[in-house]
XYZ file of C-alpha atoms in Angstrom:
616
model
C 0.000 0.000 0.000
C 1.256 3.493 -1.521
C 0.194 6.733 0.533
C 1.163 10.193 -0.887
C 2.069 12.855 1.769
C 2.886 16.265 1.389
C 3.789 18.543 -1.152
C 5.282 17.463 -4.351
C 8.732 18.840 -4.722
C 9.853 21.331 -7.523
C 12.975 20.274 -9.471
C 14.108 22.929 -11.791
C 15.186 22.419 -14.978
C 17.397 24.732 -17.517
C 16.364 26.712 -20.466
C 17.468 25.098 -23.761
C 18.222 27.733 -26.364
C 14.578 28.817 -27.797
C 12.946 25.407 -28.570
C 9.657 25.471 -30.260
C 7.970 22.705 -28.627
C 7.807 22.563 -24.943
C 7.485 19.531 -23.928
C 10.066 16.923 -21.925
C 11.284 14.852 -24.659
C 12.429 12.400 -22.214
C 12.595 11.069 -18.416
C 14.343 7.394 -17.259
C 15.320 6.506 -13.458
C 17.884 4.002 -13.270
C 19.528 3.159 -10.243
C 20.325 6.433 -8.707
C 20.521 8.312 -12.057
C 17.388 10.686 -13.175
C 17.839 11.184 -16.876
C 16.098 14.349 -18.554
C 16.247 14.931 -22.359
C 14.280 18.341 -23.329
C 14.463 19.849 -26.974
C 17.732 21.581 -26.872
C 19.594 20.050 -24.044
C 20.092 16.768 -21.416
C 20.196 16.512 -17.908
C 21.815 14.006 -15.490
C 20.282 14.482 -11.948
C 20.685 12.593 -8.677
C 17.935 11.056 -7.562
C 18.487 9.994 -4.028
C 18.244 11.659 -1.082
C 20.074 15.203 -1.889
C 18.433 15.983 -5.755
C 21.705 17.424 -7.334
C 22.451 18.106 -11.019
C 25.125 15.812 -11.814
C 25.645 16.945 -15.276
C 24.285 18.236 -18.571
C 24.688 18.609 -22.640
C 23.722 21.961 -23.987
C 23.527 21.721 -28.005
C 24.093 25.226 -29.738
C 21.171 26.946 -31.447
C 23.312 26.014 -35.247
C 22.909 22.278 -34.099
C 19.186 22.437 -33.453
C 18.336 24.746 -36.572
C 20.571 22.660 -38.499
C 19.858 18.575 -37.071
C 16.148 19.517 -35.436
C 14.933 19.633 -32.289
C 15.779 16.396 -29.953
C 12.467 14.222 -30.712
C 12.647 10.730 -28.916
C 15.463 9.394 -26.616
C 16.537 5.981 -24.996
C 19.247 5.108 -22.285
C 21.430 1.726 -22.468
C 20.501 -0.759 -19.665
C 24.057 -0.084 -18.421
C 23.209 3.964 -18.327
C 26.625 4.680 -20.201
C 25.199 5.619 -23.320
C 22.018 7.830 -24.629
C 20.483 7.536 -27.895
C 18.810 10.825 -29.115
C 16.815 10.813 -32.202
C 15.995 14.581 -33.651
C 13.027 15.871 -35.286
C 15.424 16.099 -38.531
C 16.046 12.645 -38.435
C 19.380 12.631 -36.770
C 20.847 10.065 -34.522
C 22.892 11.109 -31.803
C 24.812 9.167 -29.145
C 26.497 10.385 -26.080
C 28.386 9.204 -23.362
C 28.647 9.442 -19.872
C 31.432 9.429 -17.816
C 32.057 10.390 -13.931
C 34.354 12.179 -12.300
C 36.092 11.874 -9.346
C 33.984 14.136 -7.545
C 31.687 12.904 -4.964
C 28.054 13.831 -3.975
C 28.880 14.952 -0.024
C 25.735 13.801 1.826
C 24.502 16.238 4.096
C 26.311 19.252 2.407
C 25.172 21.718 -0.359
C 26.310 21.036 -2.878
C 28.370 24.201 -5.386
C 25.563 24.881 -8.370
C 28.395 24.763 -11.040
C 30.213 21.570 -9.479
C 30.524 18.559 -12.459
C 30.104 15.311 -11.332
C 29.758 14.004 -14.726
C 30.244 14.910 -17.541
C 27.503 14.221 -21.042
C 30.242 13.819 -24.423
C 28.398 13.332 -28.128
C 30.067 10.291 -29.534
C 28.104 10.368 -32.897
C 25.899 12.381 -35.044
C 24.431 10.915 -38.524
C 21.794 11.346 -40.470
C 19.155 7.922 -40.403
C 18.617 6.245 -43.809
C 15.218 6.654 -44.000
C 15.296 10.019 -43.438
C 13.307 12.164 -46.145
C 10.587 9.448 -46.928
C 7.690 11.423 -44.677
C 7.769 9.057 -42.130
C 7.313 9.538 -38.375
C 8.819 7.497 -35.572
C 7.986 5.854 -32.434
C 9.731 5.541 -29.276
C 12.551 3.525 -28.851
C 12.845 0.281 -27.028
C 16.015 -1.491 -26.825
C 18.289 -3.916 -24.751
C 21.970 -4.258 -24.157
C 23.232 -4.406 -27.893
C 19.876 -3.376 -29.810
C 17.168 -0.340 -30.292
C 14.089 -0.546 -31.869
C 12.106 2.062 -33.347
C 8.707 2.205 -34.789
C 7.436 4.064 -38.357
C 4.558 5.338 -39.580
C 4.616 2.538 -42.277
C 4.088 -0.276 -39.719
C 7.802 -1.024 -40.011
C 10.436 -1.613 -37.247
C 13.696 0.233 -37.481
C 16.920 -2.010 -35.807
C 19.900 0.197 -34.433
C 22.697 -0.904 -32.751
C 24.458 0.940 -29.740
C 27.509 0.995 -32.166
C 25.739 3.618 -34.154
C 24.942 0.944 -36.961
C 21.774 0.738 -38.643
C 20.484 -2.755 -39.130
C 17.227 -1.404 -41.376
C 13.676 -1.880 -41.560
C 12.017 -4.964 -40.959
C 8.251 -6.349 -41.133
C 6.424 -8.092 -38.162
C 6.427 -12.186 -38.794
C 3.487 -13.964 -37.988
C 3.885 -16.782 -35.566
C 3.085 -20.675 -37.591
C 0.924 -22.172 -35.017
C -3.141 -21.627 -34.568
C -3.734 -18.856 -31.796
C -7.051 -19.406 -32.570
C -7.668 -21.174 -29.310
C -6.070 -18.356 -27.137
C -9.721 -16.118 -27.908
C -10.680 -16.221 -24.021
C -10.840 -12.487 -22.829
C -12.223 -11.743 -19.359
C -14.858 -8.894 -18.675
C -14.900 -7.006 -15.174
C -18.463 -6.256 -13.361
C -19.456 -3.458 -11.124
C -18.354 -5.322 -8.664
C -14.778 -6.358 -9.944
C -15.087 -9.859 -10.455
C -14.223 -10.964 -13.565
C -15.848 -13.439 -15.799
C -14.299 -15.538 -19.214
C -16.097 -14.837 -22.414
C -15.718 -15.193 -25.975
C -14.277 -11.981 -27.659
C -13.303 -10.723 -31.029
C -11.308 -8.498 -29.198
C -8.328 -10.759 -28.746
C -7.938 -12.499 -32.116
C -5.072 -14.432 -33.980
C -2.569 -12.829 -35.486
C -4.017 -13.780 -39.344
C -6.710 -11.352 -38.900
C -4.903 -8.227 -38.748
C -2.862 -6.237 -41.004
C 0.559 -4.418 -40.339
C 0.200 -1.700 -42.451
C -0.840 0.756 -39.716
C 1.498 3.501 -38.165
C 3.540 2.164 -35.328
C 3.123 4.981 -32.508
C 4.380 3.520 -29.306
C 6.532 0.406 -28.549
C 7.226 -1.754 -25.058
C 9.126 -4.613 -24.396
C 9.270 -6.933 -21.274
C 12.755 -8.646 -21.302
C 11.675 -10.731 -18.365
C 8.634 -12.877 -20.377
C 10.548 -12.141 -23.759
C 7.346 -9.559 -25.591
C 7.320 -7.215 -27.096
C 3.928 -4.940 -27.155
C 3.254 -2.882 -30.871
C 0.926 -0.535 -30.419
C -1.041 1.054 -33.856
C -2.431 4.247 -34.859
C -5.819 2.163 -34.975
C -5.906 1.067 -31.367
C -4.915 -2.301 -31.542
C -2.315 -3.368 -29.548
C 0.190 -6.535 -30.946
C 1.675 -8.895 -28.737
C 4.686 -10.300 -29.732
C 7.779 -12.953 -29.169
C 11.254 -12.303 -29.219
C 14.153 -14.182 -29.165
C 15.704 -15.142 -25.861
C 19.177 -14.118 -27.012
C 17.820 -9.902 -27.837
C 16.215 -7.760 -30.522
C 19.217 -7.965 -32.314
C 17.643 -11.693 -34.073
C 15.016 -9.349 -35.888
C 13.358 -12.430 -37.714
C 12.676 -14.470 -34.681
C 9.728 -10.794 -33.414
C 6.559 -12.992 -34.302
C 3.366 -11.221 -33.981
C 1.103 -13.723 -31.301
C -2.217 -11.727 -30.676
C -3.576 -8.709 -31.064
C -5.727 -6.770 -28.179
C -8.573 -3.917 -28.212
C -8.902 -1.461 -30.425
C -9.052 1.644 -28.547
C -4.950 1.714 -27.120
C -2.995 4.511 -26.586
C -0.642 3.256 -24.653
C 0.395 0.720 -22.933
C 3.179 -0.888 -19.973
C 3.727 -4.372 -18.240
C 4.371 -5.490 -14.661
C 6.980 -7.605 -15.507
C 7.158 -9.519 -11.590
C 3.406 -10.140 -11.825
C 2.804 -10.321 -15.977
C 0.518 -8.020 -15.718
C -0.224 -5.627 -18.309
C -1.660 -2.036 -18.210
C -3.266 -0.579 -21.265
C -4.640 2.928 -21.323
C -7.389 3.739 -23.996
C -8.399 6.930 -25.728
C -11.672 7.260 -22.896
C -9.334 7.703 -20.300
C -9.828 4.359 -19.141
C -6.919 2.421 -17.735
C -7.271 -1.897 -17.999
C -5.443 -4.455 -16.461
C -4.774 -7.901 -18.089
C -3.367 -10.900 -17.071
C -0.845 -12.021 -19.153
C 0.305 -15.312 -17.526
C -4.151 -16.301 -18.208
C -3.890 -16.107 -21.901
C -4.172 -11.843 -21.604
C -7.566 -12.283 -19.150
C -9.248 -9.233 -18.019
C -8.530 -8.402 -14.339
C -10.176 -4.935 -13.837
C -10.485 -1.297 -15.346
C -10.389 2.114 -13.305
C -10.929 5.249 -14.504
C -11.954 8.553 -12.748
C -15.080 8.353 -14.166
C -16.888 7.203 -10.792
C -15.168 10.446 -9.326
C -17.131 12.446 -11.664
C -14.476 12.818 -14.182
C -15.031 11.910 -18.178
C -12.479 12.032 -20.692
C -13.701 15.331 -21.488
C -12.250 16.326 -19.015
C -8.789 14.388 -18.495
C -8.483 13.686 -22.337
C -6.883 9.489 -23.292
C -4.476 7.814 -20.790
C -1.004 9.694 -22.200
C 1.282 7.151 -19.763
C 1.297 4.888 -17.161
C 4.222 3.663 -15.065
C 4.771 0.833 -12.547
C 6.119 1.029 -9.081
C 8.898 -1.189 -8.653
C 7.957 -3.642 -6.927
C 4.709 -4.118 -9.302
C 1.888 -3.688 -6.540
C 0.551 -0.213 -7.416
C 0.859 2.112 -10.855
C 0.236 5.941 -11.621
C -1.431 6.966 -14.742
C -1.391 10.357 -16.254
C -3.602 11.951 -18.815
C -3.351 13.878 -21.669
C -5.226 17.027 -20.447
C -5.470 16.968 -16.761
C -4.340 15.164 -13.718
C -2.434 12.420 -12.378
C -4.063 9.478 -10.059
C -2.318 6.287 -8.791
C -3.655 2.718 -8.217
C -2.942 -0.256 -6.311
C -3.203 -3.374 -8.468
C -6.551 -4.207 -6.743
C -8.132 -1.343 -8.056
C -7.971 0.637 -5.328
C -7.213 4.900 -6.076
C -4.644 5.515 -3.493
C -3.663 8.753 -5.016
C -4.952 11.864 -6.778
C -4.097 15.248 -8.180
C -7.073 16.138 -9.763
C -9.363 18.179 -7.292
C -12.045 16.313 -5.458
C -15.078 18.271 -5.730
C -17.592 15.852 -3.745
C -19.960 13.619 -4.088
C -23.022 14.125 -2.635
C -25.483 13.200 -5.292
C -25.856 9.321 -6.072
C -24.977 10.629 -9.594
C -22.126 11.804 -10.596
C -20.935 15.419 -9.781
C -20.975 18.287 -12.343
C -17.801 19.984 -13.220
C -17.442 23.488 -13.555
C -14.342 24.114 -15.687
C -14.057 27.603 -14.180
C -13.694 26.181 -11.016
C -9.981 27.517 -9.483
C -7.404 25.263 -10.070
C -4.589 27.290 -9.743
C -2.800 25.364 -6.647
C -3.459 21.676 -9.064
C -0.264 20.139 -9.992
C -0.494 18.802 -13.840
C -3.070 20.992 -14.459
C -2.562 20.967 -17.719
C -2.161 17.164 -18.173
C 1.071 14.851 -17.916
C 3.812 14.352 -20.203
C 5.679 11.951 -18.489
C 6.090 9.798 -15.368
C 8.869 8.069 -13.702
C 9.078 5.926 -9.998
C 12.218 5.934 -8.277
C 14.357 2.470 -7.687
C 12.627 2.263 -4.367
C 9.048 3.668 -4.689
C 9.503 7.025 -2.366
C 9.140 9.463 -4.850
C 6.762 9.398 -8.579
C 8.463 12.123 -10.988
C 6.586 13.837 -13.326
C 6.506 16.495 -16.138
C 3.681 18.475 -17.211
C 1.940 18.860 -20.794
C 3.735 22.203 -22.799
C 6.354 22.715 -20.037
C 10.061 21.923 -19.905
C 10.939 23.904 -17.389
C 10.680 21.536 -14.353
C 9.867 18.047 -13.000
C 7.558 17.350 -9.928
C 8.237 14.766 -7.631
C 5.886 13.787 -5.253
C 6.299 11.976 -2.099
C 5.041 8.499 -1.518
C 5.108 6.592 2.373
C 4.943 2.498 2.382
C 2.994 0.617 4.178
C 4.673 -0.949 7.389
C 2.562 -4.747 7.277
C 1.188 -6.177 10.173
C 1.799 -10.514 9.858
C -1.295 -11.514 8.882
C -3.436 -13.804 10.779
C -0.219 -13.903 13.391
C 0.028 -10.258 14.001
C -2.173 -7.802 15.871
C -3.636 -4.793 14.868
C -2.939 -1.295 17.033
C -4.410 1.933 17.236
C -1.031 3.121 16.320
C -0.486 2.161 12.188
C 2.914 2.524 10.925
C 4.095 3.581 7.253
C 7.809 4.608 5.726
C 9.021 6.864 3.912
C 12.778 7.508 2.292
C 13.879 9.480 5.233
C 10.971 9.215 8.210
C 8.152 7.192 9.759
C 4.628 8.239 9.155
C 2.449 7.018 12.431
C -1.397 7.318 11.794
C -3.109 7.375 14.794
C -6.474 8.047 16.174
C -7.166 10.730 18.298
C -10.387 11.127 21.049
C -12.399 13.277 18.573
C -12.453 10.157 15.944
C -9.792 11.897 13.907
C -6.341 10.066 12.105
C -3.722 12.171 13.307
C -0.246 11.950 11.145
C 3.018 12.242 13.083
C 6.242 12.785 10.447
C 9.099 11.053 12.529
C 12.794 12.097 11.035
C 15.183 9.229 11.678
C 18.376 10.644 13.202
C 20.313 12.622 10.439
C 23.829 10.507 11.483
C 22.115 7.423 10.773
C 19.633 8.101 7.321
C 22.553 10.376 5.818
C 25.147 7.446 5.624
C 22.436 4.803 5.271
C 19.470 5.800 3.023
C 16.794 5.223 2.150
C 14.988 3.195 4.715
C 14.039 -0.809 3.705
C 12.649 -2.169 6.585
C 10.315 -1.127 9.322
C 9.089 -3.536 11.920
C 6.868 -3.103 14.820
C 7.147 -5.161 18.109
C 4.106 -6.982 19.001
C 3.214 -4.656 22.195
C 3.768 -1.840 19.301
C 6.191 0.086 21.855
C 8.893 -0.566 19.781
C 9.978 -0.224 16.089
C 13.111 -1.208 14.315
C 14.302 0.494 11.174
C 16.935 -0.866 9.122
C 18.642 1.799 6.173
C 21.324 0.967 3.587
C 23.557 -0.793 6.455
C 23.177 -1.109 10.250
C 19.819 -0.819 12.179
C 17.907 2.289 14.857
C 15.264 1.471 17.526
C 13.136 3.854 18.507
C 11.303 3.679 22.087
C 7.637 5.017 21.107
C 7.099 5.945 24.779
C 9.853 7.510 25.477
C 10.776 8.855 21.953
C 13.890 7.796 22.322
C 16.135 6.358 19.532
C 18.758 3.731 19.798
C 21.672 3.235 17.557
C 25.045 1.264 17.051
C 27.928 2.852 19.042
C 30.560 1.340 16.821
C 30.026 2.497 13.017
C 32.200 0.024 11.962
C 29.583 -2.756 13.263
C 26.658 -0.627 11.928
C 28.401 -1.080 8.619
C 28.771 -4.816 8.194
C 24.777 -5.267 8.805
C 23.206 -5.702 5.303
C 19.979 -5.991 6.373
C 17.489 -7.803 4.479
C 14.640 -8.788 6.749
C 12.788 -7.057 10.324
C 11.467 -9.486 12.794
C 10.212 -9.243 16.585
C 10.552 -12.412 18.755
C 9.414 -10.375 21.873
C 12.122 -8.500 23.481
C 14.388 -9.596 20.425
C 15.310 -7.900 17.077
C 15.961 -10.719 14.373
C 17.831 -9.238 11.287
C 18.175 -11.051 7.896
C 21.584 -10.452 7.527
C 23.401 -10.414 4.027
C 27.230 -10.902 4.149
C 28.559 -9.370 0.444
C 32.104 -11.053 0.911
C 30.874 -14.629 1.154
C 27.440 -14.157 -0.461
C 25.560 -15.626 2.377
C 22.718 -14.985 4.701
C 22.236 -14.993 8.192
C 20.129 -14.411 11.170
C 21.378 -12.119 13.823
C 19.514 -11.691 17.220
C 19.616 -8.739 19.638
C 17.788 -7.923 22.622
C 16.023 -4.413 21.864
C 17.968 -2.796 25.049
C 21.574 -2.534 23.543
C 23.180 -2.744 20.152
C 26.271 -3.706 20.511
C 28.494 -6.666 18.856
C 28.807 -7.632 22.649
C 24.970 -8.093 22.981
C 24.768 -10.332 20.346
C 22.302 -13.570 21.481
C 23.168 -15.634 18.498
C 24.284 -16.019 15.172
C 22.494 -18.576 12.323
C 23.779 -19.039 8.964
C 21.541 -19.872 6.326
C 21.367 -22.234 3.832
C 21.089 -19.657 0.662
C 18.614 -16.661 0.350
C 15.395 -16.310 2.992
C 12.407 -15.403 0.132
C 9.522 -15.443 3.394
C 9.829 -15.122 7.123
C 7.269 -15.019 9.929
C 7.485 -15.187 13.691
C 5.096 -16.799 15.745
C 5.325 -17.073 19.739
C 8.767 -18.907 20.526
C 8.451 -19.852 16.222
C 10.467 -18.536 13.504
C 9.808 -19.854 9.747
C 12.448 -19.317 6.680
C 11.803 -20.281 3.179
C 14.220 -20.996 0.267
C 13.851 -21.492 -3.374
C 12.339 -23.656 -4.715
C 10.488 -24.171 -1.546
C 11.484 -25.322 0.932
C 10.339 -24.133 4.368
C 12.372 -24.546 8.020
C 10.545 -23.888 11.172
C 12.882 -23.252 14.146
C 12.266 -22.740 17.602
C 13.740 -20.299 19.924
C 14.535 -20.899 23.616
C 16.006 -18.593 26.216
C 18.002 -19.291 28.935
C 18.203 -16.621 31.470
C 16.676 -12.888 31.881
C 16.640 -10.153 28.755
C 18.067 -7.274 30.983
C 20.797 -5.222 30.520
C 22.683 -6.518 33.618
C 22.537 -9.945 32.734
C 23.692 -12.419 29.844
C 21.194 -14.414 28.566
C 21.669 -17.503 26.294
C 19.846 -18.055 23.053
C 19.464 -21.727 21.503
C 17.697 -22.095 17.636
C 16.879 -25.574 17.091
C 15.192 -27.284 14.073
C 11.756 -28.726 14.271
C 10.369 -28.879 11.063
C 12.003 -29.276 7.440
C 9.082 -29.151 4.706
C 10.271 -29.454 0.472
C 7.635 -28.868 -1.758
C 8.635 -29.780 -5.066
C 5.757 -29.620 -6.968
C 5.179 -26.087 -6.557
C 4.983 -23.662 -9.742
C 6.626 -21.023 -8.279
C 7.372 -20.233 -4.548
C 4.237 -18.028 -2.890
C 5.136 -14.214 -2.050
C 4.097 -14.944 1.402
C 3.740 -17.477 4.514
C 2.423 -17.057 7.584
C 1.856 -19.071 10.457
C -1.694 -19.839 11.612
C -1.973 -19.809 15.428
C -4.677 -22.011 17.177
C -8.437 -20.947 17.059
C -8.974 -23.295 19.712
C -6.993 -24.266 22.683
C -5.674 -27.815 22.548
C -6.934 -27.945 26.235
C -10.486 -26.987 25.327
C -10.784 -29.626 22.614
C -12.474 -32.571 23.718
């Protein structure tokens, strides 16, 4: 669960040298790197905690009168290179290199200071150049690009600057005709399999249509070819890259109202926007079923209003998605269908039908006003960057808090809820009059300036204790006393990788990840003193935990393919600061499940509804 909070931030961008259209050509995350292409110029930002302009490539006004304007753009998986196509139909590569100059954290940073600098490596005109054709945007992998044209063509490119040509879409051998299942949500969400024309075989379609948008899911091998009609191609590609140009076989084809389109690749899941402002989600491991469609349209918003989907973008780890529109607004989803964010103005709903909207209404304080151009998430999901419709002249990114999980049927649920952000806690409470109250808690600047962002929060069962684990190390904080608790020694801070939070009582348990050796472990400390010294016990693992849960004096780990160990804990001696206690793990169950597809995202113990004693 997403939560915005907030105000979005204002990142400023520079002013190219008189472009005519003002719009941000392009914006990529990767890593740590926020990539901005505009008409005239590019711009390397950080995007962590301290947003700093690590670079930039300002092209002469001779250089855009001459080669265009810059038109579409693509980074290389390995964010070394950046592939700029211009409205002239030039191709230009850069480079990027660093410097030895390091982002200080903590410190402002000198406006003019280089920390990388953006080199052109090529500039050539594209063959087909001068045949009235327009382009796509690119997709690519680690050796290939692939471009779109207006004549239902793909265009190959290699990172070397060498153009491979246009090629036609194949069309896959085998009958598809049996893959015409396509699910259709209710009012109520559930979804139900019928017979559609809408998802057909690949022989009844032509390729003739302009190719406006392209996306490709390395992960499950497609590659999605979205028409100027609406209809939206799914294709294969070869397991070894695009570069194998006749092995892209056109599979199905879908709706025939698209605009755009972008998959979930951890839970094959695809997201396809449509000209009504609609957004639908399909299933792609189900033979492309239906799961749901949202829209803004029960909020009293048509796509008069908001204009056709103009992008959508995942979170990263798949479980929610923001979409923006064309004409107004920005809104975010979980995958359930559930609107967990917003920017269009609420203006009530007090009638059982749907609100009217007065367009004169004042919007003036409404970010993306005048629609969305593009959207980005961060590596981590804190922070969803966007740029506005006819502006280049700044991003907005907007600040998003986590959801700290209670354990399911084994936890307990407190007054006092807990969510995360980058740099703080967010504690939703409830106060006497019936109202949430928000309290913004800053984790001590020594600890989140050497270790962010945050990764793991985890409440103690009595909920009088939380434990928050950064890049390295781990805090406590003492909710009564509002009191934090941190590692003495930085040097044992720093060799704490930590990759999982659980309580066992009095006790901390951290999944610990050991980078020299490549192992795991679990590390166990009572919540009164950090400290090496303190340490209750120490349990390698056999590889990497993918679930854990707690449960009384129970802790369960699970390993690929799955394989589950339940251990139990047993103390010998009091938890208090002025005595050592002794800690023994000992194995009482082994479980390996072989037949199992795929391991589940999630296990949780199931205490007792009955007491043994009570059973008769």
């Amino acid at each position: 669960m997403y939560m915005a909070y907030g105000w979005p931030q204002v990142i400023p961008l520079l002013a190219g040298s008189c472009p005519s259209s003002q719009r941000v050509v392009y914006l990529k995350l990767a890593g740590r790197l926020l990539l901005v292409v505009s008409p005239s110029h590019l711009e390397l930002w950080g995007s962590s905690q301290q947003r700093v302009r690590l670079g930039k490539y300002m092209r002469d006004e001779k250089s855009v009168r001459e080669e265009g304007e810059n038109l579409h753009a693509v980074w290389s998986p390995d964010s070394k290179l950046i592939a700029v196509l211009t409205s002239s139909f030039f191709l230009h590569i850069y480079k990027i290199k660093f410097t030895d100059k390091r982002v200080k954290p903590g410190e402002r940073q000198p406006s003019e200071l280089c920390f990388a600098t953006i080199s052109l490596l090529l500039s050539e005109q594209v063959p087909f150049a001068g045949k009235d054709l327009s382009v796509s945007n690119f997709v690519r992998d680690s050796k290939t690009m692939l471009l779109g044209l207006s004549d239902g063509c793909l265009y190959s490119i290699s990172w070397k600057g060498e153009f491979g040509g246009a090629f036609s879409i194949g069309f896959h051998s085998s009958d598809s005709n049996n893959d015409r299942l396509l699910s259709y949500t209710f009012g109520n969400g559930l979804v139900s399999g019928v017979a559609s024309e809408t998802l057909a075989s690949v022989d009844d379609f032509s390729t003739k249509s302009a190719i406006v948008q392209l996306e490709l899911c390395t992960r499950s091998k497609l590659l999605f070819v979205l028409n100027s009609d609406g209809q939206l191609v799914v294709c294969s590609v070869n397991k070894k890259g695009l570069k194998y140009t006749e092995s892209i076989k056109a599979e199905k084809k879908l709706g025939g109202d698209v605009v755009c389109a972008s998959v979930a690749s951890e839970q094959q899941i695809l997201a396809v926007g449509t000209r009504k402002g609609l957004v639908e989600l399909y299933d792609l491991s189900q033979s492309i079923s239906l799961l749901r469609t949202v829209s803004l349209h029960d909020w009293g918003y048509s796509a008069d209003y908001t204009g056709p989907v103009s992008n959508i973008a995942w979170t990263p780890d798949n479980s929610a998605f923001a979409v923006g529109w064309k004409l107004r607004g920005l809104a975010v989803w979980s995958v359930s269908g559930c609107r967990l964010m917003s920017t269009v103005r609420q203006i009530g709903l007090s009638s059982t039908s749907s609100p009217k909207i007065n367009p004169k209404q004042d919007s003036k304080y409404e970010p993306l006003m005048n629609g969305t151009s593009a959207i980005q998430w961060d590596e981590y999901g804190y922070r969803l960057f966007a740029t506005e419709e006819a502006s280049c002249d700044r991003i907005l990114a907007f600040s998003f808090g986590k959801c700290c999980l209670n354990r399911g049927v084994s936890g307990k649920t407190y007054v006092r809820q807990v969510m995360y952000g980058d740099d703080r806690l967010l504690m939703v409470q409830a106060e006497d009059t019936d109202e949430l109250k928000l309290l913004h808690l800053k984790l001590p600047v020594s600890y989140i300036t050497q270790n962010w962002p945050v990764q793991h929060v985890a409440a103690s069962e009595d909920g009088k204790y939380l434990a928050v684990a950064g890049l390295h190390g781990l805090i406590l904080y003492d909710v009564r006393f509002k009191k934090w608790r941190v590692f003495g020694d930085v040097s044992q801070e720093q060799q704490i990788h930590c990759k999982g939070l659980l309580w066992l009582g009095k006790i901390v348990v951290i999944c610990n990840y050991i980078e020299a050796s490549d192992t795991y472990e679990l590390l166990f400390y009572p919540r009164y003193h950090l400290d090496q010294s303190s340490l209750l016990c120490r349990k390698v693992l056999l590889g990497k935990p993918m679930v854990m849960d707690v449960y009384q004096d129970y802790i369960l780990v699970s390993y690929l393919p799955f394989i589950i160990h339940v251990y139990h804990v047993k103390i010998y001696g009091e938890l208090t600061p002025s005595s050592k206690a002794d800690l023994q793990l000992s194995t009482v169950r082994e479980l390996s499940i072989m037949t199992a597809k795929s391991h589940p995202a999630a296990i949780r113990f199931v205490p007792d509804q009955h007491p043994r004693e009570l059973i008769k």
